[in-house]
Coordinates of C-alpha atoms and ligand atoms in Angstrom, one line a residue:
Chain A
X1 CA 83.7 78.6 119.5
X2 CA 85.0 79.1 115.8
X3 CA 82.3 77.7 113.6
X4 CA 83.5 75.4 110.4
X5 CA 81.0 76.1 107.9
X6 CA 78.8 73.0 106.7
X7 CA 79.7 73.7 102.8
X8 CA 82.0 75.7 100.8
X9 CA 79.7 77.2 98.7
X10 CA 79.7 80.8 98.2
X11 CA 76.8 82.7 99.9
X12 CA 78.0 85.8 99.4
X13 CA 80.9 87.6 96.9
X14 CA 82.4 90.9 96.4
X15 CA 84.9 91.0 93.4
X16 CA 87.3 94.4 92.8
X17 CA 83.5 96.5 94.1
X18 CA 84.0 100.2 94.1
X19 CA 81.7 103.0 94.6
X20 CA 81.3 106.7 94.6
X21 CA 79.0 109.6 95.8
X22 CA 79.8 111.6 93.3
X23 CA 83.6 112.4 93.8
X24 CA 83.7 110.7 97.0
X25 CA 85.2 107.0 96.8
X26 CA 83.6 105.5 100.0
X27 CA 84.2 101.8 98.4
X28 CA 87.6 101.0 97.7
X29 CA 88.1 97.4 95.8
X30 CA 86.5 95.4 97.7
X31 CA 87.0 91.7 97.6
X32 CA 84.9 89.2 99.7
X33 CA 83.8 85.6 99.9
X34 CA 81.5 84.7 102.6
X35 CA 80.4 81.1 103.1
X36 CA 77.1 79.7 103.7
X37 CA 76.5 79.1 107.0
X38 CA 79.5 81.6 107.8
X39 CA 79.1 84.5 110.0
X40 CA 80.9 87.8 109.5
X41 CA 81.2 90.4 112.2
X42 CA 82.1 93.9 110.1
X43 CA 83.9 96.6 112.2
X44 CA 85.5 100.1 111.5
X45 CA 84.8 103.5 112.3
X46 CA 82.5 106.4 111.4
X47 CA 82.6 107.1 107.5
X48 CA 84.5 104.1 106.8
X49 CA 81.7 102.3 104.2
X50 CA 80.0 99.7 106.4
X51 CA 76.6 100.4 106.3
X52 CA 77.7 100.9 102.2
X53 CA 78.9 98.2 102.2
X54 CA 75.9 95.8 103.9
X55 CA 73.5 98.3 101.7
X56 CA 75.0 97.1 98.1
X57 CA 74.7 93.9 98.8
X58 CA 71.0 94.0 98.9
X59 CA 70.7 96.6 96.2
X60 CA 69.4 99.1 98.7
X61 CA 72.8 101.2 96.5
X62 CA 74.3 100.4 93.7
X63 CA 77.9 100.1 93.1
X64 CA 79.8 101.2 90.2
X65 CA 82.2 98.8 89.4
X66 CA 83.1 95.0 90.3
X67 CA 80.9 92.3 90.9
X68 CA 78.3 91.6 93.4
X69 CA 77.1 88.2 93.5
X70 CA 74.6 87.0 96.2
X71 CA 73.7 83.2 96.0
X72 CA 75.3 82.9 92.7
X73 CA 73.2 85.6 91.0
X74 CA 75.4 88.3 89.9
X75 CA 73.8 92.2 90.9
X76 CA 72.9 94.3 87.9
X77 CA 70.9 97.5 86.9
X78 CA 68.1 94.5 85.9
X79 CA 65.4 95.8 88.6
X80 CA 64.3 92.0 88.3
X81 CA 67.5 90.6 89.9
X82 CA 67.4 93.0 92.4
X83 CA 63.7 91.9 93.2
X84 CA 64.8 88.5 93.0
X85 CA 68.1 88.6 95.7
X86 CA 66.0 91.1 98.2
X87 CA 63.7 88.7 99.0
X88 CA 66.2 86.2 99.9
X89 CA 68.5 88.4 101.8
X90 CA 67.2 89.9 105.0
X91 CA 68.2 93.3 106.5
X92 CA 67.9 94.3 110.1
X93 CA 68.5 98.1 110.6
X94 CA 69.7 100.3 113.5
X95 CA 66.3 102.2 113.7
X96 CA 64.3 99.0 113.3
X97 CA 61.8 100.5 110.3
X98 CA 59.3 98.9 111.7
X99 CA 55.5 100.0 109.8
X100 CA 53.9 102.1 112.7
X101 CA 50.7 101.7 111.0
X102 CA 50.5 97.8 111.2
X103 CA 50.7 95.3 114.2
X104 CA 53.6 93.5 114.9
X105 CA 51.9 90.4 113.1
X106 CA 51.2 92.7 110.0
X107 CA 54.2 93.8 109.7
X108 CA 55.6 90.1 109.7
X109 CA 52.9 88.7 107.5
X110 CA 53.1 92.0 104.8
X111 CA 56.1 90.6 102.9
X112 CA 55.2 87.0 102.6
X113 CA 51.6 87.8 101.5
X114 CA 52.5 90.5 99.3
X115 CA 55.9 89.3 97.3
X116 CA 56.1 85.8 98.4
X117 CA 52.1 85.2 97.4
X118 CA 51.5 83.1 101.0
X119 CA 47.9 83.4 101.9
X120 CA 46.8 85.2 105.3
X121 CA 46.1 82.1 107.6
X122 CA 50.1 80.6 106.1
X123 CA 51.7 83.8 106.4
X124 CA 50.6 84.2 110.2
X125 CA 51.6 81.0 110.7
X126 CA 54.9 81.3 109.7
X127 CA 55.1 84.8 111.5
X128 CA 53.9 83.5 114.5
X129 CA 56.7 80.7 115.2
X130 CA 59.1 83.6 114.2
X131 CA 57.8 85.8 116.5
X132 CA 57.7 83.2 119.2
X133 CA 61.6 82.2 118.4
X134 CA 62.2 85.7 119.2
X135 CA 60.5 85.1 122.4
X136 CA 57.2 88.3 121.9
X137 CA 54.2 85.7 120.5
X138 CA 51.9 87.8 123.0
X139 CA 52.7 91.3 121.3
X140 CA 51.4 90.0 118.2
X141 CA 48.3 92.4 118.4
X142 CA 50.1 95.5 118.9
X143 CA 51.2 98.0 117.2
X144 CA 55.1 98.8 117.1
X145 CA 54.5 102.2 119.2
X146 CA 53.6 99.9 122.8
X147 CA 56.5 98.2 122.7
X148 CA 60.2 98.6 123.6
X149 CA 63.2 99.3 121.8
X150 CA 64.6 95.8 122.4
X151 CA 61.7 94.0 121.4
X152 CA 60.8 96.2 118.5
X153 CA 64.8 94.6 117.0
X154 CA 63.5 91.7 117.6
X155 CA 60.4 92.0 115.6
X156 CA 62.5 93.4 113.2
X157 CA 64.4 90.2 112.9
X158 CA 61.3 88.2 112.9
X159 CA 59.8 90.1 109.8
X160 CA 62.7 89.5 107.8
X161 CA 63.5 86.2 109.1
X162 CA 59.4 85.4 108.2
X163 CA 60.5 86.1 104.2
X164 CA 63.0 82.9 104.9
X165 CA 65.9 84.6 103.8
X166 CA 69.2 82.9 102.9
X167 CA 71.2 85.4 104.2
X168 CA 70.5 88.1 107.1
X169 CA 72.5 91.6 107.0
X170 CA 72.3 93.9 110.2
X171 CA 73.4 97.0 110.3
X172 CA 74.6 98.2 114.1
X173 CA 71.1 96.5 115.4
X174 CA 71.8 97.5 118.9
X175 CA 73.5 100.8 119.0
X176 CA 70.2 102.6 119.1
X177 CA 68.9 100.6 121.6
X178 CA 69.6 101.3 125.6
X179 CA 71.7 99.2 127.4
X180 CA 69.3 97.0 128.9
X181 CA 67.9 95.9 126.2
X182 CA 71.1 95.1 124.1
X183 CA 71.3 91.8 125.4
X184 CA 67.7 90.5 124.2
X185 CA 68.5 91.7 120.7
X186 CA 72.2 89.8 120.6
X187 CA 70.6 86.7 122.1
X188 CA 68.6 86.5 119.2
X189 CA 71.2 87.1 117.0
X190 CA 72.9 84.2 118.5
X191 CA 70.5 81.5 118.4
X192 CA 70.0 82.7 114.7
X193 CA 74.2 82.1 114.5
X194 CA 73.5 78.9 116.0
X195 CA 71.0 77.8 113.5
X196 CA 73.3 77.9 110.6
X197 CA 71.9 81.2 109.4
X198 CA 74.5 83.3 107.3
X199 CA 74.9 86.5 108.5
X200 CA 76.9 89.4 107.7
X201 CA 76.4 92.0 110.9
X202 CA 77.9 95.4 111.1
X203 CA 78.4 95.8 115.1
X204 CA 80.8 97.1 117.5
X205 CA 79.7 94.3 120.3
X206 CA 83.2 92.7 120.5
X207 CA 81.4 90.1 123.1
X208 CA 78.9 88.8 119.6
X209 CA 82.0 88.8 117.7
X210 CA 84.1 86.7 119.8
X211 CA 81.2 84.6 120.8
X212 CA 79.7 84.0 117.3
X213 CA 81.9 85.4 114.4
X214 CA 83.6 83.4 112.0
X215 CA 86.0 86.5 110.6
X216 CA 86.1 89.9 111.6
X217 CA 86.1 91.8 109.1
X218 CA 87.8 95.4 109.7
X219 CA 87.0 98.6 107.6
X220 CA 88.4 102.0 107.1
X221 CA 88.1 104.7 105.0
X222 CA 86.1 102.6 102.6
X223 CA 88.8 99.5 102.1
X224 CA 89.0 96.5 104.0
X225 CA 92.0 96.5 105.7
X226 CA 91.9 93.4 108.2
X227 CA 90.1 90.4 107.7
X228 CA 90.9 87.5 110.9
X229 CA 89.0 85.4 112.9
X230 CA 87.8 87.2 115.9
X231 CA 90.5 85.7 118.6
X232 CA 93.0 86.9 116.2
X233 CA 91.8 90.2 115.7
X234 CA 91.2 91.5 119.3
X235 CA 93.9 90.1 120.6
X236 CA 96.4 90.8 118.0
X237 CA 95.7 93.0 115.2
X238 CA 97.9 93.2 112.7
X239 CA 97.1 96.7 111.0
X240 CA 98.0 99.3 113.1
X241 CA 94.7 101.2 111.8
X242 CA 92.8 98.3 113.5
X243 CA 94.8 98.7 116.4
X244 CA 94.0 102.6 116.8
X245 CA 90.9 101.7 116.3
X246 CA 90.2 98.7 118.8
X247 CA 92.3 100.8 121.5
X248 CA 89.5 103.6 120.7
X249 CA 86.1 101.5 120.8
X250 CA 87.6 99.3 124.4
X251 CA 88.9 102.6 125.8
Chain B
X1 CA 10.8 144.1 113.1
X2 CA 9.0 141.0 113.2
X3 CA 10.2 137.4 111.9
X4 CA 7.8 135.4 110.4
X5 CA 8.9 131.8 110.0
X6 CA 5.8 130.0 108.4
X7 CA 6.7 130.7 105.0
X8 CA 10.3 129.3 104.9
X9 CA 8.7 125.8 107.1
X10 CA 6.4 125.6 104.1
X11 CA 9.5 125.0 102.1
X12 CA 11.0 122.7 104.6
X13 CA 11.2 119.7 102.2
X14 CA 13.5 122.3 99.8
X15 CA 15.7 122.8 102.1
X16 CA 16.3 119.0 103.2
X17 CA 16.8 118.3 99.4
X18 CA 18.9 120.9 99.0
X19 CA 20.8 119.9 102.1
X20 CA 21.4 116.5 101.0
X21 CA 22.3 117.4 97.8
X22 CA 25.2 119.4 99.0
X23 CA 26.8 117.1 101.3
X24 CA 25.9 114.3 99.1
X25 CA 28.3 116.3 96.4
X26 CA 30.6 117.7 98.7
X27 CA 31.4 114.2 100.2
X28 CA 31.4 112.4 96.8
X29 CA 34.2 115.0 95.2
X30 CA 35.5 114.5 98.4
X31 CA 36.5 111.0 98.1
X32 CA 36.9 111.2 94.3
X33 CA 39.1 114.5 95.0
X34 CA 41.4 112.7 98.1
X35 CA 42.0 109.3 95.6
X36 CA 43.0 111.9 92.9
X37 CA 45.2 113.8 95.2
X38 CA 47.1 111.0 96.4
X39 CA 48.1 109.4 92.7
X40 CA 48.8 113.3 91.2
X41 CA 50.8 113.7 94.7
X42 CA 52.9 110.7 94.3
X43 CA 53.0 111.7 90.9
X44 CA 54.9 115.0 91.4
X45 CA 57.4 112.7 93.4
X46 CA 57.8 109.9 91.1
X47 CA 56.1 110.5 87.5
X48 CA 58.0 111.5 84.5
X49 CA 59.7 114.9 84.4
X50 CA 57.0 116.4 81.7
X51 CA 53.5 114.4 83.9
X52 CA 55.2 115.9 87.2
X53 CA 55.0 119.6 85.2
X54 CA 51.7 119.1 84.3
X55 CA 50.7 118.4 87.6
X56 CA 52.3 120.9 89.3
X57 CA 50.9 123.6 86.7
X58 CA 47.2 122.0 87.4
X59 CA 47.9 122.4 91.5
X60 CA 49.1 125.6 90.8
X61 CA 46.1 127.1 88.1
X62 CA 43.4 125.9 90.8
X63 CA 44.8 127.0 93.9
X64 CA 45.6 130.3 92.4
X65 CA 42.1 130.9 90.8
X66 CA 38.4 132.1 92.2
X67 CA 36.3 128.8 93.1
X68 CA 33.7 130.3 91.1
X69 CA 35.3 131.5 88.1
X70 CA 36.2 127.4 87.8
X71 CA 33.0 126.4 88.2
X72 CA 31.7 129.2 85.5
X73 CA 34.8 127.2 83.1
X74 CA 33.6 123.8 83.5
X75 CA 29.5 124.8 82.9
X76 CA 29.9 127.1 80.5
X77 CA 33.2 126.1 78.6
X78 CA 32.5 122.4 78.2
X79 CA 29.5 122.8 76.0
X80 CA 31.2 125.2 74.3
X81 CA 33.7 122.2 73.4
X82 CA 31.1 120.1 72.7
X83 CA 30.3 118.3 76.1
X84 CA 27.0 118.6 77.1
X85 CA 26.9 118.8 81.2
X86 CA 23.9 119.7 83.4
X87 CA 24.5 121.6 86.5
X88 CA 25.0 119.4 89.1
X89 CA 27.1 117.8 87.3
X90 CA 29.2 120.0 86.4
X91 CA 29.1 121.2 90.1
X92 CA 30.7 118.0 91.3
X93 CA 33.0 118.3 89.2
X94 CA 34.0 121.5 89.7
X95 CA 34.5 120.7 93.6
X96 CA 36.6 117.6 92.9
X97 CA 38.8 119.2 90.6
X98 CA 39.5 122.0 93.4
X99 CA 39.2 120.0 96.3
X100 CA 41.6 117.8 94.9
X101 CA 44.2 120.1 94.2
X102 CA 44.4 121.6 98.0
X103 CA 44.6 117.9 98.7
X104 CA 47.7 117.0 96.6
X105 CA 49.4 119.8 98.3
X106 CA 48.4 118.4 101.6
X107 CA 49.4 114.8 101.2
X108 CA 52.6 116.1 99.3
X109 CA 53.8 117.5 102.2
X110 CA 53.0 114.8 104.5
X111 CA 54.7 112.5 101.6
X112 CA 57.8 114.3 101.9
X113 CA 57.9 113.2 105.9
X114 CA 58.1 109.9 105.5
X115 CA 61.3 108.5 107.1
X116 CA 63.3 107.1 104.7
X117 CA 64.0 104.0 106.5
X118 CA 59.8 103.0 105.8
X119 CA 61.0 102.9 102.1
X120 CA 64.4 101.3 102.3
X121 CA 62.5 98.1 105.1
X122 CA 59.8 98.0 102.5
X123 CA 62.3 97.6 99.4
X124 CA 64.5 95.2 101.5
X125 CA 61.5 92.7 102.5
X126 CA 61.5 92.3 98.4
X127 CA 58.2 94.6 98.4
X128 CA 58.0 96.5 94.7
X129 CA 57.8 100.4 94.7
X130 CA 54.5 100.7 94.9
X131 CA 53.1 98.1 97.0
X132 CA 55.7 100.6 99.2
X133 CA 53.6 103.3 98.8
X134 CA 50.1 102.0 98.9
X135 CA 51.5 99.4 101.9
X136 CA 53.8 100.9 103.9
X137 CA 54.1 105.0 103.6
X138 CA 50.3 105.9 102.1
X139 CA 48.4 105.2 105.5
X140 CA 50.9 107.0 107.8
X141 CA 50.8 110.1 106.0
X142 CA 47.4 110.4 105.4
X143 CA 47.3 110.1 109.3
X144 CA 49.6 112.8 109.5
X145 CA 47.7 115.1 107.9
X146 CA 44.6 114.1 108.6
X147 CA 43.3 117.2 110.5
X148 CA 44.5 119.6 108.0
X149 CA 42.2 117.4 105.4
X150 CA 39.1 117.8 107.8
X151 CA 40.0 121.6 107.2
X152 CA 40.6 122.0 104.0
X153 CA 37.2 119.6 103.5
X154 CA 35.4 122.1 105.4
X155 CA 36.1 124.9 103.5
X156 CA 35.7 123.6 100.5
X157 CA 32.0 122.4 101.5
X158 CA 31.4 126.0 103.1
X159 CA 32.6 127.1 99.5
X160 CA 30.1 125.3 97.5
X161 CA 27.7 127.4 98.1
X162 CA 28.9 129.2 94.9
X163 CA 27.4 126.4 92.8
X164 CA 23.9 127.7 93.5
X165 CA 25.2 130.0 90.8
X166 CA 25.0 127.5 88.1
X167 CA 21.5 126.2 89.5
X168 CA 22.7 123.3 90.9
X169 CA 20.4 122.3 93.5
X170 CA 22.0 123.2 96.8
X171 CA 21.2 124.6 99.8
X172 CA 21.7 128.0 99.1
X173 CA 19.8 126.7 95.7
X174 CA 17.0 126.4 98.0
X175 CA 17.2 129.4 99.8
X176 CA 17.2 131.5 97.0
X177 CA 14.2 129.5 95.2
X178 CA 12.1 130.3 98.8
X179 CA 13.4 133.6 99.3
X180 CA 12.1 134.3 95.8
X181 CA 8.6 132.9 96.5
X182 CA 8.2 134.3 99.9
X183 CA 10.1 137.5 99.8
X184 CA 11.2 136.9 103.6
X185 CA 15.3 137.1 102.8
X186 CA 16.2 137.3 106.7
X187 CA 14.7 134.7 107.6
X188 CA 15.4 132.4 104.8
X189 CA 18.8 133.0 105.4
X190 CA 18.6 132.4 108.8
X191 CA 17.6 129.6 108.5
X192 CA 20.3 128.6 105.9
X193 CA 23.3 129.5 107.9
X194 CA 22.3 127.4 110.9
X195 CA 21.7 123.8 108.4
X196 CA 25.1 125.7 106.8
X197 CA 26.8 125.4 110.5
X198 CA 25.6 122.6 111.5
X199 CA 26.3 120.7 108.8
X200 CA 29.6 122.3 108.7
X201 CA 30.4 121.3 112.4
X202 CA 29.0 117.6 112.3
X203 CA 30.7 116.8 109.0
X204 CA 33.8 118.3 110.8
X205 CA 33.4 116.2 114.2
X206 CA 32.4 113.0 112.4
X207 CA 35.6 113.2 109.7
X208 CA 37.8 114.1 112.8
X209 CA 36.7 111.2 115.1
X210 CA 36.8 108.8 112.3
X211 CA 41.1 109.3 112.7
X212 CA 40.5 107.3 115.4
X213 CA 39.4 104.7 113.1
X214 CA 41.1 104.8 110.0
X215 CA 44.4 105.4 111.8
X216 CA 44.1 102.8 114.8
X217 CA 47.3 102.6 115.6
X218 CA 47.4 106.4 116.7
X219 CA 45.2 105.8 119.6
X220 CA 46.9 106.6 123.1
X221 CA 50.1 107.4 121.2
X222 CA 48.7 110.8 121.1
Ligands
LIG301 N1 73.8 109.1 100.2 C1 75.1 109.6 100.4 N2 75.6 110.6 99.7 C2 76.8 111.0 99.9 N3 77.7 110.5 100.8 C3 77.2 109.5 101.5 C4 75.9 108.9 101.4 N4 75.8 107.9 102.2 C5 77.0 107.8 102.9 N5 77.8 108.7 102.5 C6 79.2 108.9 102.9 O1 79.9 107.7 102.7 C7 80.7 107.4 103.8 C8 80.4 106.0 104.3 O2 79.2 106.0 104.9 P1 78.6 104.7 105.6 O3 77.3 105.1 106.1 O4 78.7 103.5 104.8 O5 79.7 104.6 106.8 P2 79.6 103.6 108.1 O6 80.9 102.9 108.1 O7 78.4 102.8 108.1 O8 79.6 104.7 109.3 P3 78.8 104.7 110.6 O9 79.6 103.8 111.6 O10 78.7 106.1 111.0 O11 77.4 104.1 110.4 C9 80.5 108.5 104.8 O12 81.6 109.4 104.7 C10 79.3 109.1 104.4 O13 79.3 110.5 104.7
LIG302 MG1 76.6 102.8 109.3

């Protein structure tokens, strides 16, 4: 179902990006436009700049040179900009991050109240139709520790999705989850895809990619080697690093 | 031998006064002491390189000196300089400046724990460094180290009993004042260590089973 993006404007844009820890290039050039409304499905081994990747483009790390430029707004060293893009781009991380010490509607309302300036009463309203798009109203009360792997992700994507964010990153949100519970999380995922969310998700789950990605974009040792839709890419890579690689991950 | 307690009963109200006042100034530099040791703690994390020396030189001047030779600095070295301090006064502050720097050590350390996915969630929902720490990471590692607080609280308040050497009114105040009058030491100080302990162990049970409510979240998951 290849997904033609309402407009052509540029959600995201990487421009000639590199980065370093210390001597250690682990961004090589890096040059990418993602579309509003497009989804991007980011694949490559262990080491090969991902998470990096996904991370700079929220400032979570800065990159040395080239341009990053998230809804128009180019990333600089001004901790203002930075401020400024975070709260309209959402992350969703392996381990969840959840706050242990507040309850799941806490933790959703924290943000808004705090950086957005919502007050309680509109900031639980807003978390509680998130939470109840993720399908876990009733945990509300809890605290992160009761529940499960698989719906702690998806109160994970509810607190970020509660800061309405323009853009939603997630990095490998079900590889530390157990099977079982992989499914819930990617169902989410995919409703999100269906609402026209953009979304740039680093994920080995070649069923997500084929069923929602727009491009599949292919990394190794810090460069971006393949880009292709996702029928393209699985079924015929062209880079034979790709190839190793997909013959590795589908056994 | 025969114990005679008559004489100390006569003083009761002494000894309640006294009593009071200690926890009374052992709770206060207490509080005062944990809300220092949490800003000099993040401090040593965070602050500039030459504020982060000078706490780290204070932490390390009070852990590494007698209680009592402190308290003799603050009453007797402040007028000195020109501030006038009373006793109790100076008493408090003696304990808060010493409480508080076995407290930054102990919320240092439980600073250091946090994961650093609590700060990297927090800085992603758009949330500024420090409504990070006073939102997201404070509360969680002050659980953490909760009980080691309770301890360190308890010595400390055990402890103050050297500020009877300034005359500030304290328990053991008291029981000097009344052993002086009555010349019946054993008993005086019998009487002494028992409020002493029980104090001791209440304060103790009641700090520990208020985790349960300042850290709600910790129920059954332990
Ligand atoms: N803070 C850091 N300091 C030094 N090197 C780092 C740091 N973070 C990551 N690296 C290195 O940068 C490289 C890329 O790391 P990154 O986490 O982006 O890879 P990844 O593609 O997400 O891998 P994985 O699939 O294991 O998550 C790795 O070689 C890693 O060791
Ligand atoms: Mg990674």
């Amino acid at each position: 179902m290849p997904h033609v993006p309402g407009t052509q404007e540029t959600a995201v844009k990487l421009v000639g990006v590199n980065k370093w820890y210390g001597k250690f290039q682990v961004l090589r050039n890096l040059n990418l436009s993602v579309a509003r409304g497009e989804r991007i499905v980011v694949c490559g081994p262990s080491g090969s700049g991902k998470s990096t990747m996904i991370r700079c483009i929220n400032g979570l790390e800065e990159h040395q040179e080239g341009r990053i430029l998230v809804d128009g707004t180019e990333l600089t060293d001004d901790g203002k900009i930075g401020d400024a893009i975070r709260r309209e781009v959402g992350m969703v991380f392996q381990h969840f991050n959840l706050f242990p010490h507040l309850t799941i509607l806490e933790n959703c309302t924290l943000a808004p109240m705090k950086v957005r300036g919502l007050s309680k009463a509109e900031a639980e309203e807003v978390a509680m139709h998130y939470l109840t798009r993720v399908r876990i109203p009733d945990q509300a009360g809890k605290y992160p520790g009761a529940l499960s792997g698989g719906q702690q992700q998806r109160v994970a994507i509810a607190r970020a999705l509660c800061m309405k964010p323009k853009i939603m990153l997630f990095d490998e949100p079900t590889s530390a989850l157990d099977p079982e519970m992989v499914k819930e999380v990617l169902d989410t995922m995919v409703g999100l895809a269906g609402d026209g969310m953009t979304m740039l998700c680093v994920t080995h789950e070649m069923g997500f990619a084929r069923q929602v990605a727009d491009r599949v974009i292919f990394m190794d040792k810090g460069e971006i080697v393949e880009e292709a839709p996702p029928a393209e890419f699985f079924d015929n890579p062209k880079n034979e690093r790709s190839r190793q690689f997909l013959a590795q991950i589908l056994h | 031998m025969e114990l005679n307690f008559d004489d100390v009963t006569r003083y009761g109200a002494l000894l309640i006064e006294g009593s009071i006042f200690t926890v009374v100034v052992c709770v206060a530099a207490g509080l005062v002491g944990l809300c220092l040791a949490i800003l000099f703690a993040e401090g040593q994390r965070r602050a500039a390189r030459a504020l982060r020396i000078l706490i780290r030189a204070y932490v390390e001047f009070i852990r590494n000196t007698p209680f009592i030779v402190q308290l003799f600095f603050i009453f007797f070295g402040l007028p000195s300089a020109g501030v006038k301090i009373d006793a109790n006064t100076a008493a408090f502050l003696a304990l808060t400046l010493n409480v508080s720097a076995y407290f930054t050590e102990i919320v240092r350390g439980a600073l250091e724990t946090t994961p650093k996915g609590q700060y990297e969630a927090g800085a992603a929902l758009g949330l500024r460094p420090r409504q990070v720490f006073f939102h997201v990471v404070l509360r969680p590692a002050l659980a953490k180290v909760w009980p080691a607080l309770v301890s360190q609280f308890t010595l400390v308040f055990l402890g103050s009993a050297a500020m009877s050497q300034i005359s500030a009114e304290d328990l053991t105040f008291a029981g000097q004042f009344i052993q002086s009058r009555t010349f019946r030491a054993f008993e005086v100080y019998i009487v002494v260590t028992l409020i002493y302990a029980g104090l001791a162990l209440a304060i103790r049970s009641l700090l520990l089973l208020s985790g349960g409510r300042l850290f709600p979240w910790l129920r059954g998951a332990r």
